[in-house]
PDB file of C-alpha atoms in Angstrom:
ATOM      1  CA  UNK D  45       0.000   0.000   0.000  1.00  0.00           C
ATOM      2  CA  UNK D  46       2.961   2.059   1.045  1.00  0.00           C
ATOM      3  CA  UNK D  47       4.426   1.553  -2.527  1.00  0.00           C
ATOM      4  CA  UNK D  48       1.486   2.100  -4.123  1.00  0.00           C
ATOM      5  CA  UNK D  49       0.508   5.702  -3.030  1.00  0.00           C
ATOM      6  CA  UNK D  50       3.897   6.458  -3.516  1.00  0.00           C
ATOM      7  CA  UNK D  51       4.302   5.607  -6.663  1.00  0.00           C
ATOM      8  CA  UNK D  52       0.377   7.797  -7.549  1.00  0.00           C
ATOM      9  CA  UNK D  53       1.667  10.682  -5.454  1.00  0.00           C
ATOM     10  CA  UNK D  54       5.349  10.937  -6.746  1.00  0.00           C
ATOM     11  CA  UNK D  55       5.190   8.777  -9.970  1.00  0.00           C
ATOM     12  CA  UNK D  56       1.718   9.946 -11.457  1.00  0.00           C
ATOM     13  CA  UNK D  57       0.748  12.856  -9.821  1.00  0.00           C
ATOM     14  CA  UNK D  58       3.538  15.270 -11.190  1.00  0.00           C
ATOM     15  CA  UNK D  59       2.649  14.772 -14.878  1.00  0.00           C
ATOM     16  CA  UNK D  60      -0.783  15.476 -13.682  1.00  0.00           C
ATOM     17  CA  UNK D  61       0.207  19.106 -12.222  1.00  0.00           C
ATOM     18  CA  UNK D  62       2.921  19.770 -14.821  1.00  0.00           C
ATOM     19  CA  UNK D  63      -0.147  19.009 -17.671  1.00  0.00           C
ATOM     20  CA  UNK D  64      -2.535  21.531 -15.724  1.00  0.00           C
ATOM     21  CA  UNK D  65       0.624  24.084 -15.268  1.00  0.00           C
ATOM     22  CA  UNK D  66       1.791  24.288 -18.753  1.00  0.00           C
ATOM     23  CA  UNK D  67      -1.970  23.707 -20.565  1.00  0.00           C
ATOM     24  CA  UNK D  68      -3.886  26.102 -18.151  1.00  0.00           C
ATOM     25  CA  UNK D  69      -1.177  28.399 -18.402  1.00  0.00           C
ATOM     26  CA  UNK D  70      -2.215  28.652 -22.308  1.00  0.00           C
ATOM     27  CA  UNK D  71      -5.501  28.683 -22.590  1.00  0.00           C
ATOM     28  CA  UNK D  72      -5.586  31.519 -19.407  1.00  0.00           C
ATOM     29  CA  UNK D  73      -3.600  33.900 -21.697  1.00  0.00           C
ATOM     30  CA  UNK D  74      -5.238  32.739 -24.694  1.00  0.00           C
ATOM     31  CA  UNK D  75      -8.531  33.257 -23.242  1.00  0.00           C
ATOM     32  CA  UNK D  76      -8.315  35.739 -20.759  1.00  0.00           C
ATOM     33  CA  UNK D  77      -4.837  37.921 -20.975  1.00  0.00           C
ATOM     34  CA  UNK D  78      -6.306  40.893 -19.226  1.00  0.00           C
ATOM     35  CA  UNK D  79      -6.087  38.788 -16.052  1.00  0.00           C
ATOM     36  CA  UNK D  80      -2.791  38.076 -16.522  1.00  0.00           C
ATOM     37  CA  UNK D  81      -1.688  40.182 -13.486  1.00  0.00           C
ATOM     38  CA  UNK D  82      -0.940  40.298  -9.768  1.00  0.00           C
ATOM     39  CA  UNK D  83      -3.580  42.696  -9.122  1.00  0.00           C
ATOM     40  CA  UNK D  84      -2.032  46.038  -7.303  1.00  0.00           C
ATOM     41  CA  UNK D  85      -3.386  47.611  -4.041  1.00  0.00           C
ATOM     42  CA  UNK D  86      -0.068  49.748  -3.262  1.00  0.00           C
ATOM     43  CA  UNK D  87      -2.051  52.373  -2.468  1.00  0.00           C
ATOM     44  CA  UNK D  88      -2.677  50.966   0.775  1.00  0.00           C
ATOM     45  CA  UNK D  89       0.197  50.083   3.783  1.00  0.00           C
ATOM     46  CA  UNK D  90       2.700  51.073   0.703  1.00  0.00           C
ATOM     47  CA  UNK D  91       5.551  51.011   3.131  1.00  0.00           C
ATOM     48  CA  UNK D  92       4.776  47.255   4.837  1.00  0.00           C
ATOM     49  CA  UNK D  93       3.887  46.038   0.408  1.00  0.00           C
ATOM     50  CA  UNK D  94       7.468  46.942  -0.845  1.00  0.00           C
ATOM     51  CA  UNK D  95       9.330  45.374   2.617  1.00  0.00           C
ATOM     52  CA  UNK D  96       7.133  42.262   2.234  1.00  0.00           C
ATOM     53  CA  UNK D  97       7.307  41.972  -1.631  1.00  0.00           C
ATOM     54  CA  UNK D  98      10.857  42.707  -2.159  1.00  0.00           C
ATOM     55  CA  UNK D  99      11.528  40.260   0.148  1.00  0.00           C
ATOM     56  CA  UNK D 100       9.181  37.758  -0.619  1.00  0.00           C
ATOM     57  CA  UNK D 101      10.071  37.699  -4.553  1.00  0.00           C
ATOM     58  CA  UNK D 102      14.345  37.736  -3.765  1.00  0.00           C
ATOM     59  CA  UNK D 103      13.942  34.927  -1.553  1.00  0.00           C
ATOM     60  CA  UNK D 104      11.215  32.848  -3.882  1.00  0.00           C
ATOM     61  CA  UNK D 105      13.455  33.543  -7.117  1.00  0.00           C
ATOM     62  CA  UNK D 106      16.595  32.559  -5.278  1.00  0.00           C
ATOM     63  CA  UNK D 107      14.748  29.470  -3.623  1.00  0.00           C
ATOM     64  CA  UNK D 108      13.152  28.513  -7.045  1.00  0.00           C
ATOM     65  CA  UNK D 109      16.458  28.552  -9.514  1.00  0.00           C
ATOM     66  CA  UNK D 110      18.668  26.956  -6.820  1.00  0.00           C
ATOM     67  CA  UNK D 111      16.102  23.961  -6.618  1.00  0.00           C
ATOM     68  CA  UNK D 112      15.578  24.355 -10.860  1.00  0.00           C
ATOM     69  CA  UNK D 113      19.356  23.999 -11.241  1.00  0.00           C
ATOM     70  CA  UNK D 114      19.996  21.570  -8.182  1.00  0.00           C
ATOM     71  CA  UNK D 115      17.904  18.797  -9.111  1.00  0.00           C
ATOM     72  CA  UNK D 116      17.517  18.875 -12.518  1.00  0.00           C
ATOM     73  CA  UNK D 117      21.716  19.493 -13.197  1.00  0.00           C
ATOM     74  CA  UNK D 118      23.084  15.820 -13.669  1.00  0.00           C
ATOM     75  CA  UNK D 119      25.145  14.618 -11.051  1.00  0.00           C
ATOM     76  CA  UNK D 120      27.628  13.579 -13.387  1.00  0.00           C
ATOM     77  CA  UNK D 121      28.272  17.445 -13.638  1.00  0.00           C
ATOM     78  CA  UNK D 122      28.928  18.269 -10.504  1.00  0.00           C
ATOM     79  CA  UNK D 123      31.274  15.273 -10.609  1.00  0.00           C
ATOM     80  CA  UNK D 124      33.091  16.969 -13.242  1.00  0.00           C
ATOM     81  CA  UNK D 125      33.474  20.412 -11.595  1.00  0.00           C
ATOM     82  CA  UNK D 126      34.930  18.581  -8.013  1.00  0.00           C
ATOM     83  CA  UNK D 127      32.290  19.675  -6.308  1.00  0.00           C
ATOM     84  CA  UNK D 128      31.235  16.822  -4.173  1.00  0.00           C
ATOM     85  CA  UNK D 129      27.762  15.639  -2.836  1.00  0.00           C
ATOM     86  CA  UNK D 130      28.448  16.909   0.692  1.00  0.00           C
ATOM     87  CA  UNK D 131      29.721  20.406  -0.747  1.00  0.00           C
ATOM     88  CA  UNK D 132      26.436  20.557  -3.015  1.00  0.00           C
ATOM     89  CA  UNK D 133      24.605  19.967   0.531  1.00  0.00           C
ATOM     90  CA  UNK D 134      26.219  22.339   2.528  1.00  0.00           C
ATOM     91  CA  UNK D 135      25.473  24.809   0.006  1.00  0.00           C
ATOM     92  CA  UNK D 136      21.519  24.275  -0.592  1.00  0.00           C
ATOM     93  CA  UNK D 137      21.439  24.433   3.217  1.00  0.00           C
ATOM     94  CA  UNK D 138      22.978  27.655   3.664  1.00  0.00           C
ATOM     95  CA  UNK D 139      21.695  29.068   0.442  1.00  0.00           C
ATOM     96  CA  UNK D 140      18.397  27.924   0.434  1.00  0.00           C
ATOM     97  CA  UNK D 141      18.030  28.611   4.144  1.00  0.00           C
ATOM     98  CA  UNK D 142      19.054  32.280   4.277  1.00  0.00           C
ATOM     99  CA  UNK D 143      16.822  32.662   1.127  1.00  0.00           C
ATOM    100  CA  UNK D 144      13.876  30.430   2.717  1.00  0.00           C
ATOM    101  CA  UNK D 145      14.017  33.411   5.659  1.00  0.00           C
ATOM    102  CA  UNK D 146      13.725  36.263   3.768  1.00  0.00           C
ATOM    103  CA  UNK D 147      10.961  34.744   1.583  1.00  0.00           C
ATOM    104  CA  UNK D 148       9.538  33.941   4.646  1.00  0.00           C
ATOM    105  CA  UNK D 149       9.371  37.074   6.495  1.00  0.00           C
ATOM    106  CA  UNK D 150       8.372  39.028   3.367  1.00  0.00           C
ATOM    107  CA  UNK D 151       5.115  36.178   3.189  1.00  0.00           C
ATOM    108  CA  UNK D 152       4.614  36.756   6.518  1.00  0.00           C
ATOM    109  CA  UNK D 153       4.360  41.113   6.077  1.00  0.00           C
ATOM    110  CA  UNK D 154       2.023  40.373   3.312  1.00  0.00           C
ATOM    111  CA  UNK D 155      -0.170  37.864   4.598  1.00  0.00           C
ATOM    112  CA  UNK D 156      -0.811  39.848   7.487  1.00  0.00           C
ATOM    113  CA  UNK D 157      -1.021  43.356   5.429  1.00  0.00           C
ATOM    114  CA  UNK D 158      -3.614  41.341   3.071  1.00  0.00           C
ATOM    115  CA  UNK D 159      -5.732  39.749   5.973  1.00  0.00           C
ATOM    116  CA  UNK D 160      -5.443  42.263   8.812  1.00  0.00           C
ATOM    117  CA  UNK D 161      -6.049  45.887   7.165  1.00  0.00           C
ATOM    118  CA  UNK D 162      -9.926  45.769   6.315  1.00  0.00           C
ATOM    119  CA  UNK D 163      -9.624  47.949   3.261  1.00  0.00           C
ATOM    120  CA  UNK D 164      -7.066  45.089   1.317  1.00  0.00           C
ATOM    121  CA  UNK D 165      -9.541  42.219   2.726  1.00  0.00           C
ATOM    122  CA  UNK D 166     -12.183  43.538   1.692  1.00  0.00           C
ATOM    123  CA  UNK D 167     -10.522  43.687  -2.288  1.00  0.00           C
ATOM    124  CA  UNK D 168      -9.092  40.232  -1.313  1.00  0.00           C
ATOM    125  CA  UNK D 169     -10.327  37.396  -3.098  1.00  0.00           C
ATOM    126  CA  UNK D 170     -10.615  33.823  -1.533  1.00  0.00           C
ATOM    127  CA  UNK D 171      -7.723  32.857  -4.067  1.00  0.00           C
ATOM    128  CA  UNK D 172      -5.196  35.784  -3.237  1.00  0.00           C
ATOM    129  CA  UNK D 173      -5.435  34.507   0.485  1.00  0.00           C
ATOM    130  CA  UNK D 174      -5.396  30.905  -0.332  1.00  0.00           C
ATOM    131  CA  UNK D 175      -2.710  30.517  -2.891  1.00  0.00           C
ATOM    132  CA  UNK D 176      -0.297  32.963  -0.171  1.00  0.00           C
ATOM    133  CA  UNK D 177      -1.231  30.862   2.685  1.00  0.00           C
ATOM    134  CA  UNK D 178       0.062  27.958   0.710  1.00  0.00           C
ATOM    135  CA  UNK D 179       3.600  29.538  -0.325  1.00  0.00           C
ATOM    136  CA  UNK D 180       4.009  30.453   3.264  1.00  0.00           C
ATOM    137  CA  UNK D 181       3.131  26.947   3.950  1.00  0.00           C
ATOM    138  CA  UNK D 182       5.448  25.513   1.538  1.00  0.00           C
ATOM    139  CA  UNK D 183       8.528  27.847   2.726  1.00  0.00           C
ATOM    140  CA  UNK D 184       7.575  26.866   6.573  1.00  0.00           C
ATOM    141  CA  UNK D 185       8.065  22.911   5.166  1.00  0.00           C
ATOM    142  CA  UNK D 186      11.191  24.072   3.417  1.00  0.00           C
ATOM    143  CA  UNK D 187      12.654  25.363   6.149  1.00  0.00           C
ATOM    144  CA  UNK D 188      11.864  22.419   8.332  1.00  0.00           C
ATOM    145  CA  UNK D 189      13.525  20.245   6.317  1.00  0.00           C
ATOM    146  CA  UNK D 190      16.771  21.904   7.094  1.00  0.00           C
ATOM    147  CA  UNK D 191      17.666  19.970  10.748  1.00  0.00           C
ATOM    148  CA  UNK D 192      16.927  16.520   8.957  1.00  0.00           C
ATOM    149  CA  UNK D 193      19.273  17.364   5.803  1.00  0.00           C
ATOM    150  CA  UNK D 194      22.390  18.629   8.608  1.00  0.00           C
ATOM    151  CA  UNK D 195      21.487  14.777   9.375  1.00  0.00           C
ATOM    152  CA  UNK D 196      22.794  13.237   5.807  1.00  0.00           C
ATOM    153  CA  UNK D 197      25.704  15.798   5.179  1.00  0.00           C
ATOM    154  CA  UNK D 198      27.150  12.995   2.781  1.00  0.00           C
ATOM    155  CA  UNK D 199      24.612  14.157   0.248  1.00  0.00           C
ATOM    156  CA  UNK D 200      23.375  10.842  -0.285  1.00  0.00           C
ATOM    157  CA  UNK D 201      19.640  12.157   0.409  1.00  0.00           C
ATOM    158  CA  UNK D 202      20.065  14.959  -1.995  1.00  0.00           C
ATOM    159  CA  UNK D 203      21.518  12.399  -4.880  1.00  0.00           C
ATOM    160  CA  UNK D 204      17.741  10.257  -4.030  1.00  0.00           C
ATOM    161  CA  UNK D 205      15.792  13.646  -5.007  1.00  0.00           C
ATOM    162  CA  UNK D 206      17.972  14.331  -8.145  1.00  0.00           C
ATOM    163  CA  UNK D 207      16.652  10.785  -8.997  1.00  0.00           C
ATOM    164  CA  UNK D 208      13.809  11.570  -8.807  1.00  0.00           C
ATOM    165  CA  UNK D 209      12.951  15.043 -10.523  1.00  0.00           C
ATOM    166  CA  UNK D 210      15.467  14.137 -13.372  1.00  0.00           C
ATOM    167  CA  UNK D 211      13.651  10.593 -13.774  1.00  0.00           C
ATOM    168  CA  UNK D 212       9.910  12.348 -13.534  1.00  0.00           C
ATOM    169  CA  UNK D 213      11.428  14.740 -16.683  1.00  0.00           C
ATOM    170  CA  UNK D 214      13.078  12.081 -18.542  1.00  0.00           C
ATOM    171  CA  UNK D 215       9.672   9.941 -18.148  1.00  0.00           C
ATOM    172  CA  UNK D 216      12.134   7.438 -16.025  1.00  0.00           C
ATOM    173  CA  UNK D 217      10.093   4.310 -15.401  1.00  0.00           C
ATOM    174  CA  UNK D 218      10.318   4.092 -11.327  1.00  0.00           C
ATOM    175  CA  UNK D 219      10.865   7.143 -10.416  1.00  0.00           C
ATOM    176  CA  UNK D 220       9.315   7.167  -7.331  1.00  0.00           C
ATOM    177  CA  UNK D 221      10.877   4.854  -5.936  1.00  0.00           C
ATOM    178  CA  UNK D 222      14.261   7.209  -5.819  1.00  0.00           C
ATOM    179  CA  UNK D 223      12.450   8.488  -2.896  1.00  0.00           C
ATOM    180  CA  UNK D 224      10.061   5.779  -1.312  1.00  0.00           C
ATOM    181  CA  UNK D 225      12.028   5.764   2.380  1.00  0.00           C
ATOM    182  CA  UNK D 226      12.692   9.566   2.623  1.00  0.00           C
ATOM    183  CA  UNK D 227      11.598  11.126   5.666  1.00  0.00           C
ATOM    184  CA  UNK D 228       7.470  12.074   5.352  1.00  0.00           C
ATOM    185  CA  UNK D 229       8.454  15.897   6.182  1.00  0.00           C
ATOM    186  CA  UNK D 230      10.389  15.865   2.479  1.00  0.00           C
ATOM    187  CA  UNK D 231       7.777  13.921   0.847  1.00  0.00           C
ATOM    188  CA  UNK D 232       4.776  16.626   2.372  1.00  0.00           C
ATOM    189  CA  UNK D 233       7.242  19.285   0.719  1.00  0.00           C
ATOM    190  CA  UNK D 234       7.460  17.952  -2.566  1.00  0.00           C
ATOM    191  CA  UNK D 235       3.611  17.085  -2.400  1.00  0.00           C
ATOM    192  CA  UNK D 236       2.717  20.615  -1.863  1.00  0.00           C
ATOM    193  CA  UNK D 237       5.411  22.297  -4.576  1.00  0.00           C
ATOM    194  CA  UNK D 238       3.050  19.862  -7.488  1.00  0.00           C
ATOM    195  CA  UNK D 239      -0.117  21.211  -6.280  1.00  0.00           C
ATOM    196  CA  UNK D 240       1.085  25.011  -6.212  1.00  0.00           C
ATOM    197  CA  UNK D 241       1.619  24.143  -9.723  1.00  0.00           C
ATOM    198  CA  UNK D 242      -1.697  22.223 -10.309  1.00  0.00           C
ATOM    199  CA  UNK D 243      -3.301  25.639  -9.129  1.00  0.00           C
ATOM    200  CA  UNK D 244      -0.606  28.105 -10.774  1.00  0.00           C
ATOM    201  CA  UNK D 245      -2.346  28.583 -13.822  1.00  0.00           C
ATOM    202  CA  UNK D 246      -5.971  29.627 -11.813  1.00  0.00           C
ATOM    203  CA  UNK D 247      -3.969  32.438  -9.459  1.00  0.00           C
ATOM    204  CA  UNK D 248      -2.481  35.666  -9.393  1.00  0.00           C
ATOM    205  CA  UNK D 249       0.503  33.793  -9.353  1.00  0.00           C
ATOM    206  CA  UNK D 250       0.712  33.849 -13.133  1.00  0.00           C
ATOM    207  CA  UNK D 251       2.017  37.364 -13.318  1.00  0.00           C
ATOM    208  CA  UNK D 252       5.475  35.054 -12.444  1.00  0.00           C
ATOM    209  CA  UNK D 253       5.402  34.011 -16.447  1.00  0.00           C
ATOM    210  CA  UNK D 254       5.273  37.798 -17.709  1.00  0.00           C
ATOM    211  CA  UNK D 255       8.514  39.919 -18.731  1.00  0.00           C
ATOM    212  CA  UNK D 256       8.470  43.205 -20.183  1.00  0.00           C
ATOM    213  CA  UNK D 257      10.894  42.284 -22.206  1.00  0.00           C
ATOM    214  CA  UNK D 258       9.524  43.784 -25.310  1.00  0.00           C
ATOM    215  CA  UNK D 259       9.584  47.236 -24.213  1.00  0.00           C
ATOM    216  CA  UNK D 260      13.087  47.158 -24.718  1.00  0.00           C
ATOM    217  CA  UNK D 261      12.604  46.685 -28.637  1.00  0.00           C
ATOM    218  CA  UNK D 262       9.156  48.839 -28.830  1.00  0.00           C
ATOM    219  CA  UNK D 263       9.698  52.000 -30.625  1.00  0.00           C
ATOM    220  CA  UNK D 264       9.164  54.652 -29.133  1.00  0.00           C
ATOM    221  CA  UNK D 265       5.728  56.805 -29.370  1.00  0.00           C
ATOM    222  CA  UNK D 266       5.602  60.808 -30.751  1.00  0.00           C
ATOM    223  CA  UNK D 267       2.180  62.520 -30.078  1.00  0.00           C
ATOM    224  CA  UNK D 268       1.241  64.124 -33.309  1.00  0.00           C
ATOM    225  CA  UNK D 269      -1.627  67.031 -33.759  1.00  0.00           C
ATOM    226  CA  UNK D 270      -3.731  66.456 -36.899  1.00  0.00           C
ATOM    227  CA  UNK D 271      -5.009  70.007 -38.145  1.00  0.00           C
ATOM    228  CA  UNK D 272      -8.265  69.351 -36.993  1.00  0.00           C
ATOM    229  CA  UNK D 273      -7.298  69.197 -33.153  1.00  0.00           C
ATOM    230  CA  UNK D 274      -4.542  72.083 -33.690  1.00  0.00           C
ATOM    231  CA  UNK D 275      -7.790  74.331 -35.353  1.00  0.00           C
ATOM    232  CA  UNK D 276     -10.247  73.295 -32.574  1.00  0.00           C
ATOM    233  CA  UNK D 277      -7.247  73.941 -29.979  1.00  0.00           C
ATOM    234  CA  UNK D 278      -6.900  77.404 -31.684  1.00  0.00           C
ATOM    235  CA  UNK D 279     -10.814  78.158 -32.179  1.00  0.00           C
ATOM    236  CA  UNK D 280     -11.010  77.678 -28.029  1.00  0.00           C
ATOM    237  CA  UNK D 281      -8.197  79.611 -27.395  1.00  0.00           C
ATOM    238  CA  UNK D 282      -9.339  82.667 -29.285  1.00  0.00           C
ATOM    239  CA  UNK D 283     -12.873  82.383 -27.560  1.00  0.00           C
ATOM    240  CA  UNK D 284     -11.215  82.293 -24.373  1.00  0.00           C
ATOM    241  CA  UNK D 285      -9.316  85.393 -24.819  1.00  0.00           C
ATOM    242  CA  UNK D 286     -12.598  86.616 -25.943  1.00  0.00           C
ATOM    243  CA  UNK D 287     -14.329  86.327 -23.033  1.00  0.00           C
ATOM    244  CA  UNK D 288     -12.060  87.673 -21.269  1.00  0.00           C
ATOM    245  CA  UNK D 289     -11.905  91.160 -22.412  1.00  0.00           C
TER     246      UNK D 289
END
């Protein structure tokens, strides 16, 4: 039975939130770009937003590319560049922990600017809460996995995870079973990472796909009159200085 749900949660289960990520993602922008956005209330507790999302958004991005290039790298490279399983440990723990804080504490100053001022609440969707309570949920895990990793500084438990995400993209027959004896805290991690990105494509969250990169190639604008506007400018000015003599 053990086996089993293993194999559906961490065998299955990831193709079925990767599908719903990548598909979703699609049809939302092909369907409905103009909520493609984070939604903005900086009006309000402007001070308490930029703390908590500056924060929040150095810490995710750091947290999200170090896992991105730490589990999907091949070993095999990190083999070739010396740098050995205990090093590659030691550095995800300090790394991802000092960035696992500040994400933190910048979740935590907007989680309680979005459900303690009335004003934001009020403007607050079920989802904005929800899909924040999560991430702050997920970070909390992350963090908590720290103590049991200083417990396998060999980097043997790291090498099982590698096993795993690099099997579940290489459609690796198995794959789950990389990870079937890791300690339930990891497994509840990874479990709640695949269903941020079952719901990723339904959130605010999607604002994370958008660049502005093509403002940096968009000509630039130049406000032209036509003669109509400059005459009708003209016609009120002269009535203006009419009525005022």
């Amino acid at each position: 039975m053990h086996e089993y749900l293993n194999t559906l949660v961490f065998g299955i289960y990831p193709y079925i939130a990767l599908s719903v990520l990548a598909v979703g993602s699609i049809v939302r922008y092909e369907r409905e770009p103009y909520t493609w956005r984070s939604g903005s209330s900086q009006l309000l507790r402007r001070k308490q937003l930029i703390w908590g999302s500056v924060l929040f958004h150095v810490g995710v991005l750091i947290v999200f590319f170090g896992h991105l290039v730490g589990l999907l790298t091949p070993i095999q490279i990190f083999d070739a560049l010396g740098i050995s399983h205990g090093a590659k440990q030691i550095l995800a723990i300090v790394v991802g922990g000092v960035a696992g804080l500040m994400a933190l504490a910048g979740a935590s100053l907007l989680l309680h600017r979005r459900l303690f001022d009335p004003r934001i609440r009020r403007t607050s969707s079920f989802g904005d809460i929800a899909i924040l309570a999560l991430l702050y949920l997920q970070l909390l895990l992350g963090l908590l996995t720290i103590p049991i990793s200083m417990q396998h500084l060999d980097g043997g438990e790291m090498v099982r995870f590698m096993t795993w995400a690099q099997g579940i993209f290489t459609f690796r027959t198995g794959a789950a079973d990389a990870i079937l004896t890791v300690h339930p805290i990891f497994k509840l991690h990874l479990f709640l990472g695949l269903t941020i990105f079952l719901v990723f494509p339904f959130t605010r969250l999607v604002h994370m796909l958008s660049a502005p990169l093509r403002y940096l190639w968009r000509p630039g604008y130049q406000v032209v009159r036509g003669r109509n506007a400059a005459s009708q400018s003209g016609n009120t000015k002269h009535l203006m200085e009419r009525l005022q003599r």
